Short mmCIF file of C-alpha atoms in Angstrom, two decimals:
data_model
loop_
_atom_site.label_atom_id
_atom_site.label_comp_id
_atom_site.label_asym_id
_atom_site.label_seq_id
_atom_site.Cartn_x
_atom_site.Cartn_y
_atom_site.Cartn_z
CA HIS A 1 258.81 192.39 177.59
CA ALA A 2 259.00 192.93 173.46
CA ALA A 3 261.95 190.52 173.56
CA ILE A 4 260.86 188.03 175.55
CA ALA A 5 257.32 188.17 173.40
CA GLN A 6 259.20 187.83 170.61
CA LEU A 7 261.21 184.83 172.07
CA LEU A 8 257.66 183.28 173.60
CA GLU A 9 256.30 183.57 169.75
CA LYS A 10 258.88 181.26 168.14
CA ARG A 11 257.93 178.35 170.60
CA PHE A 12 253.94 179.18 170.49
CA GLU A 13 251.24 176.99 169.23
CA PRO A 14 248.04 177.78 168.34
CA ASP A 15 246.15 176.17 170.84
CA ASP A 16 247.97 176.97 174.15
CA ILE A 17 245.63 179.20 176.12
CA HIS A 18 248.14 179.97 178.63
CA MET A 19 251.09 180.70 176.52
CA ALA A 20 248.57 183.37 174.01
CA ASN A 21 247.96 184.83 177.55
CA LEU A 22 251.38 185.41 178.72
CA LEU A 23 251.94 186.92 175.19
CA ALA A 24 249.05 189.21 175.42
CA HIS A 25 250.56 190.62 178.89
CA HIS A 26 254.36 191.05 177.50
CA TRP A 27 252.84 193.02 174.68
CA GLN A 28 250.83 194.84 176.59
CA GLN A 29 253.70 195.91 178.90
CA ALA A 30 255.73 196.54 175.69
CA GLU A 31 252.61 199.17 174.80
CA ASN A 32 251.95 197.19 171.37
CA ALA A 33 248.55 197.21 171.46
CA GLY A 34 247.60 195.57 168.09
CA ARG A 35 250.05 192.25 169.10
CA ALA A 36 248.05 192.15 173.10
CA VAL A 37 244.51 192.24 171.10
CA HIS A 38 245.42 189.46 168.74
CA TYR A 39 246.50 187.04 171.45
CA LEU A 40 243.81 188.02 173.83
CA GLY A 41 241.18 187.19 171.12
CA LEU A 42 243.25 184.18 170.07
CA ALA A 43 242.93 182.83 173.61
CA GLY A 44 239.24 183.68 173.90
CA GLU A 45 239.04 181.79 170.47
CA VAL A 46 240.68 178.72 171.84
CA ALA A 47 238.69 178.23 175.01
CA PHE A 48 235.50 178.49 173.26
CA ALA A 49 236.44 176.02 170.95
CA ASN A 50 237.46 173.78 174.25
CA TYR A 51 234.30 174.31 175.85
CA ALA A 52 236.05 176.74 178.60
CA ASN A 53 233.64 179.05 178.59
CA SER A 54 234.04 181.41 181.75
CA GLU A 55 237.75 181.47 180.31
CA ALA A 56 236.46 182.40 176.72
CA VAL A 57 234.25 185.13 178.28
CA ASN A 58 237.31 186.28 180.22
CA PHE A 59 239.77 186.61 177.47
CA LEU A 60 237.50 188.30 175.11
CA SER A 61 236.22 190.84 177.30
CA GLN A 62 239.89 191.91 177.67
CA ALA A 63 240.61 191.81 173.92
CA LEU A 64 237.46 193.78 172.90
CA ALA A 65 237.97 195.85 175.78
CA LEU A 66 241.82 196.86 175.11
CA ASP A 67 240.85 197.20 171.19
CA ALA A 68 237.82 199.82 172.31
CA ARG A 69 240.46 201.71 174.34
CA GLN A 70 242.65 202.25 171.47
CA GLY A 71 240.01 203.56 168.95
CA PHE A 72 238.98 200.21 167.59
CA ILE A 73 241.99 198.87 165.79
CA CYS A 74 240.73 195.37 164.96
CA ARG A 75 238.65 194.91 161.73
CA THR A 76 234.76 194.97 161.68
CA GLU A 77 234.93 191.70 161.18
CA GLN A 78 237.03 190.48 163.68
CA ARG A 79 235.28 192.46 166.14
CA ALA A 80 232.09 191.03 164.84
CA ALA A 81 233.13 187.29 165.42
CA TRP A 82 234.62 187.83 168.78
CA GLU A 83 231.64 190.00 170.20
CA LEU A 84 229.67 186.60 168.96
CA ILE A 85 231.58 184.25 170.47
CA LEU A 86 231.79 186.37 173.58
CA GLY A 87 227.87 186.42 173.20
CA GLN A 88 227.64 182.48 173.04
CA ALA A 89 230.30 181.78 175.91
CA SER A 90 228.34 184.22 178.13
CA VAL A 91 224.75 182.52 177.09
CA LEU A 92 226.57 178.65 177.96
CA TRP A 93 227.82 180.34 180.89
CA THR A 94 223.78 181.38 181.59
CA ARG A 95 224.99 185.14 181.92
CA TYR A 96 221.69 185.62 179.69
CA GLU A 97 221.84 189.49 179.84
CA ASP A 98 225.15 189.64 179.14
CA GLY A 99 225.12 187.59 176.70
CA ARG A 100 222.33 188.72 174.89
CA LEU A 101 224.15 192.23 174.35
CA HIS A 102 227.20 190.76 172.86
CA LEU A 103 224.83 188.47 170.50
CA GLU A 104 223.12 191.57 169.26
CA GLU A 105 225.96 193.62 169.10
CA GLY A 106 228.20 191.11 166.75
CA LEU A 107 225.30 190.93 164.44
CA ARG A 108 224.68 194.21 164.13
CA LEU A 109 228.62 194.34 162.93
CA LEU A 110 227.96 191.37 161.29
CA GLY A 111 225.31 193.48 158.92
CA GLN A 112 222.49 191.02 160.24
CA PRO A 113 220.87 192.71 162.97
CA ILE A 114 217.78 191.47 165.04
CA PRO A 115 214.52 193.04 163.59
CA ALA A 116 213.29 195.63 166.26
CA GLY A 117 210.30 193.89 168.19
CA ASP A 118 209.12 196.31 170.75
CA SER A 119 205.48 195.36 170.57
CA GLN A 120 203.67 192.03 170.93
CA SER A 121 201.59 192.94 167.53
CA ARG A 122 205.01 193.41 165.70
CA THR A 123 206.76 190.44 167.28
CA LEU A 124 203.83 188.21 166.00
CA PHE A 125 203.65 189.56 162.77
CA GLN A 126 207.59 188.66 162.43
CA VAL A 127 206.85 185.02 163.94
CA LEU A 128 204.21 184.67 161.14
CA ARG A 129 206.28 185.73 158.53
CA ALA A 130 209.25 183.37 159.55
CA PHE A 131 207.01 180.99 159.76
CA MET A 132 205.32 181.30 156.46
CA GLN A 133 208.97 180.93 155.14
CA GLN A 134 209.79 178.06 156.56
CA ASN A 135 206.57 176.33 155.45
CA ARG A 136 207.75 177.47 151.85
CA ASN A 137 211.29 175.75 152.56
CA ARG A 138 209.39 172.72 153.39
CA LEU A 139 207.14 172.39 150.72
CA ARG A 140 209.77 173.60 148.03
CA PRO A 141 213.11 172.25 149.31
CA ASP A 142 214.36 172.44 145.83
CA LYS A 143 214.06 176.24 146.07
CA ILE A 144 215.80 177.33 149.03
CA GLN A 145 218.12 179.89 147.69
CA LYS A 146 221.55 178.39 149.01
CA THR A 147 224.47 180.57 148.75
CA ASP A 148 227.35 179.68 146.63
CA ASP A 149 229.63 182.45 148.15
CA GLU A 150 232.03 181.37 150.89
CA VAL A 151 231.76 184.51 152.66
CA GLU A 152 228.12 184.89 152.54
CA ARG A 153 227.59 181.29 153.82
CA LYS A 154 230.20 181.84 156.85
CA SER A 155 227.94 185.08 157.56
CA LEU A 156 224.84 183.26 157.39
CA ILE A 157 225.99 180.30 159.74
CA ALA A 158 227.22 182.72 162.06
CA ALA A 159 224.29 184.51 162.19
CA SER A 160 222.31 181.59 162.69
CA GLN A 161 224.14 180.10 165.41
CA ALA A 162 223.91 183.26 167.46
CA SER A 163 220.15 183.81 166.91
CA SER A 164 219.84 179.89 168.24
CA ARG A 165 221.74 181.14 171.25
CA LEU A 166 219.31 184.20 171.64
CA VAL A 167 216.36 181.91 171.46
CA GLU A 168 217.56 180.42 174.88
CA VAL A 169 218.27 183.42 176.45
CA PHE A 170 214.62 184.66 175.07
CA TYR A 171 212.88 181.54 176.49
CA HIS A 172 214.29 181.90 179.95
CA ALA A 173 213.50 185.61 179.98
CA GLY A 174 209.78 184.53 179.53
CA GLU A 175 209.49 185.91 175.97
CA PRO A 176 208.43 183.23 174.35
CA LEU A 177 207.28 185.09 171.23
CA LYS A 178 210.61 186.32 170.32
CA ALA A 179 212.40 183.56 171.26
CA THR A 180 209.94 181.70 168.86
CA TYR A 181 210.58 184.36 165.98
CA LEU A 182 214.67 183.76 166.39
CA ALA A 183 214.20 179.73 165.88
CA PHE A 184 212.31 180.36 162.73
CA HIS A 185 215.02 182.99 161.86
CA ALA A 186 217.96 180.95 162.80
CA LEU A 187 216.64 177.85 160.61
CA ASN A 188 215.50 179.86 157.56
CA MET A 189 219.63 181.53 157.65
CA ALA A 190 220.90 178.09 158.34
CA GLU A 191 219.14 176.45 155.09
CA LYS A 192 220.57 178.80 152.85
CA ALA A 193 224.41 177.75 153.91
CA GLY A 194 223.33 173.95 153.58
CA ASP A 195 224.52 171.49 155.86
CA SER A 196 226.24 172.58 159.08
CA PRO A 197 225.95 171.95 163.00
CA GLU A 198 224.42 175.27 163.21
CA LEU A 199 221.49 173.74 160.72
CA ALA A 200 221.25 170.99 162.95
CA GLU A 201 220.72 172.75 166.04
CA ALA A 202 218.48 175.13 164.28
CA TYR A 203 216.13 172.10 163.53
CA ALA A 204 215.87 170.98 166.95
CA PRO A 205 213.42 173.96 168.32
CA MET A 206 211.13 173.85 165.67
CA GLY A 207 210.42 170.49 166.67
CA SER A 208 209.72 171.93 170.33
CA PHE A 209 207.40 174.89 168.65
CA TYR A 210 205.26 172.33 166.38
CA SER A 211 204.79 170.32 169.56
CA PHE A 212 203.42 173.51 171.43
CA MET A 213 201.02 173.47 168.79
CA GLN A 214 199.82 169.76 169.43
CA LEU A 215 201.44 168.86 166.01
CA HIS A 216 203.70 165.71 167.35
CA ARG A 217 203.96 164.23 163.89
CA VAL A 218 205.71 167.22 162.39
CA ALA A 219 207.42 168.03 165.72
CA ARG A 220 209.25 164.33 165.06
CA ARG A 221 210.06 164.74 161.53
CA TYR A 222 212.07 168.21 163.16
CA PHE A 223 213.72 166.11 165.85
CA ALA A 224 214.38 163.55 163.63
CA ARG A 225 216.19 165.88 161.11
CA ALA A 226 218.11 167.34 163.99
CA LEU A 227 219.88 164.20 165.56
CA THR A 228 220.14 162.53 162.02
CA LEU A 229 222.33 165.87 160.59
CA ALA A 230 224.12 166.20 163.85
CA ARG A 231 225.24 162.37 163.88
CA GLN A 232 226.16 162.64 160.29
CA LEU A 233 228.65 165.76 160.98
CA ARG A 234 229.79 163.80 163.91
CA GLN A 235 229.73 167.05 165.76
CA SER A 236 229.21 166.65 169.73
CA SER A 237 228.19 169.93 170.34
CA ALA A 238 225.19 170.26 168.20
CA LEU A 239 224.14 166.74 169.12
CA ALA A 240 224.39 167.38 172.67
CA TYR A 241 222.22 170.55 172.35
CA CYS A 242 219.50 168.46 169.96
CA LEU A 243 219.39 165.71 172.77
CA VAL A 244 218.68 168.38 175.34
CA VAL A 245 215.87 169.58 173.42
CA VAL A 246 214.51 166.40 172.55
CA ILE A 247 214.69 165.15 176.07
CA THR A 248 212.50 168.40 177.11
CA TYR A 249 209.73 167.20 174.69
CA GLU A 250 209.76 163.18 176.02
CA SER A 251 209.53 164.73 179.57
CA GLY A 252 206.46 166.87 178.53
CA LEU A 253 204.64 163.96 177.40
CA GLY A 254 205.50 161.77 180.16
CA HIS A 255 207.66 159.16 178.08
CA TRP A 256 209.58 159.11 181.28
CA ALA A 257 212.18 156.03 180.33
CA GLN A 258 212.86 157.46 176.86
CA ALA A 259 213.55 160.55 178.26
CA ARG A 260 215.99 158.86 181.43
CA MET A 261 217.54 157.09 178.56
CA LEU A 262 218.38 160.27 176.58
CA ALA A 263 219.56 162.08 179.37
CA ARG A 264 222.03 158.82 180.36
CA ARG A 265 223.24 159.54 176.79
CA LEU A 266 223.84 163.18 176.73
CA ASP A 267 225.65 162.53 180.04
CA ARG A 268 227.89 159.86 178.32
CA LEU A 269 228.25 162.20 175.53
CA SER A 270 229.31 165.41 177.37
CA GLN A 271 231.44 163.60 179.53
CA GLN A 272 233.12 161.79 176.43
CA SER A 273 233.19 165.20 174.61
CA GLN A 274 233.81 167.47 177.68
CA ILE A 275 231.28 169.75 176.89
CA SER A 276 230.63 170.80 181.15
CA ARG A 277 227.53 172.85 180.05
CA ARG A 278 226.03 170.17 178.91
CA ARG A 279 226.80 167.91 181.49
CA LEU A 280 225.02 170.32 183.76
CA ASP A 281 222.23 170.32 181.47
CA ALA A 282 221.71 166.48 181.54
CA ALA A 283 221.46 166.40 185.29
CA GLN A 284 219.15 169.03 185.34
CA LEU A 285 216.76 167.69 182.99
CA ALA A 286 217.48 164.12 185.47
CA SER A 287 216.27 166.05 188.47
CA LEU A 288 213.57 167.19 187.17
CA LEU A 289 212.21 163.86 186.04
CA TYR A 290 212.87 162.64 189.26
CA CYS A 291 210.58 165.87 190.66
CA LEU A 292 207.86 165.24 188.22
CA GLN A 293 207.81 161.47 189.30
CA HIS A 294 208.11 162.37 193.09
CA MET A 295 211.35 160.09 193.44
CA SER A 296 212.84 161.97 196.94
CA ALA A 297 215.81 160.02 196.94
CA ALA A 298 216.84 160.64 193.37
CA CYS A 299 216.14 164.18 193.47
CA LEU A 300 218.58 164.55 196.58
CA LEU A 301 221.48 162.71 195.09
CA LYS A 302 220.98 164.76 191.73
CA GLY A 303 220.60 167.99 193.26
CA ASP A 304 223.98 167.27 195.58
CA GLN A 305 225.83 166.82 192.06
CA ILE A 306 224.16 169.87 189.94
CA VAL A 307 224.96 172.08 193.09
CA THR A 308 228.39 170.97 193.45
CA ARG A 309 229.28 171.05 189.35
CA ALA A 310 227.35 173.86 189.15
CA GLN A 311 229.58 175.87 191.98
CA ARG A 312 233.15 174.58 190.31
CA LEU A 313 231.81 176.25 187.20
CA ASP A 314 230.65 179.40 188.56
CA ASP A 315 227.32 178.72 187.24
CA ARG A 316 224.79 180.40 188.96
CA ARG A 317 221.83 179.55 187.18
CA PHE A 318 222.46 175.64 187.49
CA GLU A 319 223.53 176.12 191.07
CA GLY A 320 219.84 177.14 191.36
CA TYR A 321 218.54 174.20 189.79
CA GLY A 322 220.38 171.78 192.35
CA HIS A 323 219.00 174.05 195.46
CA PHE A 324 215.68 173.68 193.90
CA ALA A 325 216.26 169.74 193.34
CA LEU A 326 217.13 169.46 197.05
CA ALA A 327 214.38 171.42 198.23
CA TYR A 328 211.84 169.44 196.47
CA GLY A 329 213.08 166.42 197.55
CA HIS A 330 212.86 167.35 201.30
CA PHE A 331 209.55 168.41 200.78
CA LEU A 332 208.82 165.06 199.20
CA GLU A 333 210.21 163.46 202.49
CA GLY A 334 208.13 166.02 204.37
CA ASP A 335 211.32 167.03 205.97
CA LEU A 336 209.92 170.85 205.58
CA ALA A 337 212.94 172.21 208.04
CA LYS A 338 215.31 171.42 205.30
CA CYS A 339 213.07 171.87 202.60
CA ALA A 340 213.03 175.95 203.88
CA LEU A 341 216.78 176.07 204.19
CA ALA A 342 217.45 174.81 200.55
CA LEU A 343 214.54 177.04 199.69
CA ALA A 344 216.89 180.02 201.69
CA ALA A 345 219.85 178.67 199.63
CA LEU A 346 217.74 179.57 196.31
CA GLU A 347 216.22 182.67 197.09
CA PRO A 348 218.94 185.07 196.51
CA LEU A 349 219.11 183.68 192.96
CA LEU A 350 215.59 184.43 192.37
CA PRO A 351 214.08 187.92 191.27
CA GLY A 352 214.70 190.27 193.64
CA GLY A 353 217.60 188.47 195.26
CA GLN A 354 220.97 189.87 195.73
CA GLU A 355 222.57 187.50 193.23
CA ALA A 356 219.58 186.92 190.74
CA VAL A 357 219.61 185.00 187.70
CA LEU A 358 217.75 185.39 184.57
CA ASP A 359 215.15 182.39 184.40
CA THR A 360 211.41 182.97 184.83
CA HIS A 361 211.24 179.20 184.94
CA LEU A 362 213.38 178.50 188.17
CA ALA A 363 211.62 181.40 189.22
CA HIS A 364 208.02 180.08 188.98
CA ASN A 365 209.02 176.42 190.42
CA GLY A 366 210.85 177.94 193.34
CA PHE A 367 208.06 180.31 194.41
CA GLY A 368 205.43 177.30 193.69
CA LEU A 369 207.64 175.16 196.17
CA LYS A 370 208.04 177.47 198.94
CA THR A 371 204.05 178.28 198.63
CA LEU A 372 203.64 174.69 199.77
CA CYS A 373 206.32 174.71 202.25
CA GLU A 374 205.35 177.62 203.84
CA LEU A 375 201.53 176.39 203.70
CA ARG A 376 202.28 172.95 205.43
CA GLN A 377 204.46 175.04 208.29
CA GLY A 378 201.51 176.97 208.89
CA ASN A 379 203.20 180.29 207.35
CA LEU A 380 199.99 181.39 206.02
CA THR A 381 201.26 184.95 205.23
CA GLN A 382 204.47 184.03 203.61
CA ALA A 383 202.28 181.38 201.40
CA ARG A 384 200.43 183.78 200.18
CA LYS A 385 203.38 185.92 199.02
CA ALA A 386 205.29 182.93 197.76
CA ALA A 387 202.02 182.03 195.40
CA ALA A 388 201.65 186.00 194.57
CA GLU A 389 205.20 185.93 192.88
CA ALA A 390 204.53 182.18 191.22
CA GLU A 391 201.51 183.82 189.38
CA ARG A 392 203.63 186.29 187.83
CA TYR A 393 205.00 183.73 185.76
CA GLN A 394 202.41 181.85 184.87
CA GLY A 395 202.13 181.77 180.98
CA GLY A 396 198.92 182.06 179.22
CA ALA A 397 197.32 179.85 176.05
CA TYR A 398 200.97 179.49 174.46
CA GLN A 399 203.02 177.41 177.33
CA VAL A 400 206.63 176.80 176.54
CA SER A 401 207.86 174.84 179.50
CA TYR A 402 206.87 171.41 181.18
CA TYR A 403 208.85 171.05 183.93
CA THR A 404 206.94 174.21 185.73
CA LEU A 405 204.11 172.34 186.99
CA PRO A 406 205.16 172.84 190.77
CA GLY A 407 204.88 176.48 189.85
CA TYR A 408 201.16 175.90 189.23
CA VAL A 409 200.58 173.58 191.25
CA GLY A 410 201.58 175.50 194.28
CA PRO A 411 198.95 178.70 194.44
CA VAL A 412 196.17 176.10 193.28
CA GLU A 413 196.73 173.89 196.54
CA LEU A 414 197.01 177.07 198.47
CA PHE A 415 193.61 178.16 197.94
CA LEU A 416 191.77 175.07 198.11
CA THR A 417 193.43 174.29 201.17
CA LEU A 418 192.24 177.50 202.44
CA TRP A 419 188.82 177.31 201.24
CA GLN A 420 188.50 173.78 202.79
CA GLY A 421 189.60 174.91 206.10
CA GLY A 422 187.57 178.19 206.13
CA ARG A 423 190.63 180.36 206.75
CA GLY A 424 189.35 183.35 204.56
CA ASP A 425 186.84 185.11 202.55
CA VAL A 426 185.21 182.23 200.71
CA ALA A 427 183.76 184.08 197.68
CA GLU A 428 187.84 185.61 197.08
CA LEU A 429 189.27 182.05 197.90
CA LYS A 430 186.90 180.52 195.05
CA ARG A 431 187.55 183.43 192.64
CA GLN A 432 191.53 183.11 193.06
CA ALA A 433 191.55 179.06 192.78
CA GLN A 434 189.50 179.57 189.65
CA LYS A 435 192.15 181.90 188.10
CA ALA A 436 194.81 179.17 189.29
CA LEU A 437 192.97 176.40 188.02
CA GLN A 438 192.36 177.95 184.49
CA ALA A 439 196.13 178.59 184.54
CA LEU A 440 196.57 175.06 185.15
CA ARG A 441 194.46 173.97 182.68
CA PHE A 442 196.58 175.81 180.16
CA TYR A 443 199.50 174.33 181.13
CA ALA A 444 197.71 170.82 180.70
CA LEU A 445 196.18 171.63 176.96
CA THR A 446 199.88 171.80 175.96
CA PHE A 447 201.73 169.25 178.28
CA PRO A 448 200.21 165.78 179.36
CA ILE A 449 201.71 165.17 182.29
CA GLY A 450 199.85 168.18 183.94
CA ARG A 451 196.00 166.76 183.24
CA PRO A 452 196.27 164.70 185.98
CA ALA A 453 197.18 167.25 188.34
CA PHE A 454 194.35 169.53 186.74
CA ASN A 455 191.32 167.05 187.09
CA LEU A 456 192.82 166.30 190.70
CA TYR A 457 192.64 169.86 191.78
CA GLN A 458 189.47 170.46 189.23
CA GLY A 459 187.69 167.62 191.18
CA TRP A 460 188.61 169.16 194.30
CA TYR A 461 187.37 172.42 193.39
CA HIS A 462 183.96 170.96 192.36
CA GLN A 463 183.76 168.92 195.62
CA LEU A 464 184.39 171.92 197.78
CA CYS A 465 181.38 173.70 195.74
CA GLY A 466 178.79 170.68 196.46
CA ASN A 467 178.98 169.36 193.16
CA GLN A 468 179.98 165.85 194.09
CA ASN A 469 179.36 164.40 190.24
CA ARG A 470 181.57 166.59 188.50
CA ALA A 471 184.24 166.55 191.10
CA THR A 472 183.75 162.80 190.69
CA ARG A 473 183.98 162.53 187.01
CA HIS A 474 187.03 165.09 187.22
CA TRP A 475 188.77 162.34 189.94
CA GLN A 476 187.89 159.43 187.57
CA ARG A 477 189.15 161.39 184.63
CA GLY A 478 192.49 162.17 186.36
CA LEU A 479 193.04 158.79 188.02
CA LYS A 480 193.05 157.28 184.25
CA GLN A 481 195.46 159.82 183.00
CA ALA A 482 197.99 159.67 185.92
CA GLU A 483 198.19 155.38 185.73
CA ALA A 484 198.53 155.79 181.90
CA LEU A 485 201.41 158.30 182.37
CA LYS A 486 202.80 156.44 185.52
CA MET A 487 202.28 159.30 188.02
CA PRO A 488 201.74 157.17 191.33
CA TYR A 489 201.69 160.41 193.48
CA GLU A 490 199.05 162.08 191.55
CA ALA A 491 197.14 158.74 191.40
CA ALA A 492 197.43 158.33 195.18
CA PHE A 493 196.47 161.79 195.72
CA ILE A 494 192.99 161.72 193.83
CA ARG A 495 192.23 158.45 195.70
CA GLU A 496 192.56 160.26 199.10
CA LEU A 497 190.22 163.33 197.96
CA TRP A 498 187.97 160.77 196.28
CA GLY A 499 187.81 158.19 199.36
CA GLY A 500 187.52 161.46 201.72
CA SER A 501 184.44 162.97 200.29
CA LEU A 502 182.66 159.68 200.24
CA GLY A 503 181.56 160.06 203.96
CA ARG A 504 181.99 158.33 206.90
CA GLY A 505 181.16 154.27 206.88
CA SER A 506 181.95 154.23 202.96
CA ALA A 507 183.64 150.75 202.46
CA THR A 508 184.97 152.31 198.98
CA GLY A 509 185.94 155.34 200.44
CA ARG A 510 188.01 153.20 203.06
CA SER A 511 189.38 151.49 200.14
CA TYR A 512 190.73 154.44 198.15
CA LEU A 513 192.03 155.89 201.27
CA LEU A 514 193.81 152.36 202.18
CA GLU A 515 195.16 152.86 198.57
CA ALA A 516 196.51 156.10 198.79
CA ALA A 517 198.38 155.31 201.93
CA SER A 518 199.88 152.18 200.68
CA ALA A 519 201.23 154.74 197.31
CA TYR A 520 202.18 157.24 199.56
CA LYS A 521 204.40 154.60 201.51
CA GLU A 522 205.93 153.24 198.76
CA LEU A 523 206.97 156.41 197.35
CA GLY A 524 208.00 157.92 200.53
CA VAL A 525 206.21 160.59 201.29
CA TRP A 526 205.53 160.92 204.72
CA TYR A 527 203.64 164.14 205.20
CA GLU A 528 200.87 162.63 202.97
CA LEU A 529 200.82 159.51 204.40
CA LYS A 530 200.45 160.80 207.90
CA ARG A 531 197.37 163.18 206.56
CA VAL A 532 195.59 160.09 205.06
CA GLN A 533 196.36 157.83 208.18
CA LEU A 534 194.45 160.38 210.01
CA ARG A 535 191.94 160.40 207.63
CA LEU A 536 191.37 156.18 208.46
CA LYS A 537 191.56 157.00 212.05
CA ASP A 538 188.78 159.46 212.08
CA GLY A 539 186.69 158.39 209.36
CA ALA A 540 187.18 161.90 208.10
CA THR A 541 185.11 163.41 205.15
CA GLY A 542 186.14 166.14 202.90
#
């Protein structure tokens, strides 16, 4: 084996992953652990550089495990580098728990450990301190203490990149304060190292943070810095990441055309650069846009694409988003049986499932949609259970995910529907509806796309309370918002509720119901169309 390995080394090219793996095998058989570790690590580095995240995880896991069995024969700096690459590859492969462990270990070995934040107050203090540092950097950029030492620069860049990946981990884990701290921390370190792809990536989440604070002018400045620097450096990976963040921002504002255009650009860039993870991001973001605009056929098409691509890459989290898009598309078309089947495929990936993935936003949406599907099928016990699960993932005043609107809508619609139908204790249903509406209100305060839905359901709530004037004011406001944001489903639903509330014989009410029916037919949402047709046929109120 040693002779074969020596012969192969003469023909070895540094970017040949398969040859590196073969050399590692022969050196292991020759009991030369040092050479085996070297080639396994090299194979992992090359795989990661070529966006082959699963292969990078495989090779680097073997390298580090073999190194540990040999009593840590590699230098600490080498182990730190491999732990960080392994962590990043795991995150990009959406193995978030593994990614976090490896990134934190890599930072510890690098001498840049993440400060402990074992309480909300401690984490908040860290956020404020990092926020103040970033404000000083913006007010006096000439005072940023940039390093001239190349070793320190590399260390800062590595730590910044690892922190940026941890932002993604904590964001999907439902820990927004930790994600916010790490976003500031990553940027403050990257600025000390000067221009780099990591600095471009660190600017982007800052735009998101300021947008959550409704400081959109500041947010756009950070997004512009991120995109400009990534383009100047001609760094496809950094540019793709920045586009992901900007698309989420534009989507939350309801800038649908801009978000779709950027998603297409991201898909082209990712395809040209062979960045498979970002192609999945592009498809996922596009599917969520279609869901939020109630475009059933597009949801189904994109859902199929995501499931196929994700299964090919063995990416369970993205597969979950594909199943969600399929379930939502079938739900919009009124095919509740197929919706239930798609939700059943999603269920093992949600918390409590056999193959659960770490993504609180996917869980929130999944349980929210399941609530509505079970409600429409008349399975009220299951609908209540799903609503209780969805409510576990509701954020408070600090909202960070624009695409969880279905997760908020599910419980609200359940409780108002049960209240209206007299199916339960009215006082308890009223209390539950108030709680769910408060959660939706927090969402709508951050994301404009939630405002039509909030006013729709708040108006319904007041109507059930017998306060028609307050209901009308909310519906008027919601209708104006829905039309401005080009959200025809919400506009139609408001017209349906408003028209139905005006009583038998009302010409205005009938006109609203006819407009709702026309909009539902154009959208292809047949369940709602049948519902409003029954109202028209019966001359029903309420």
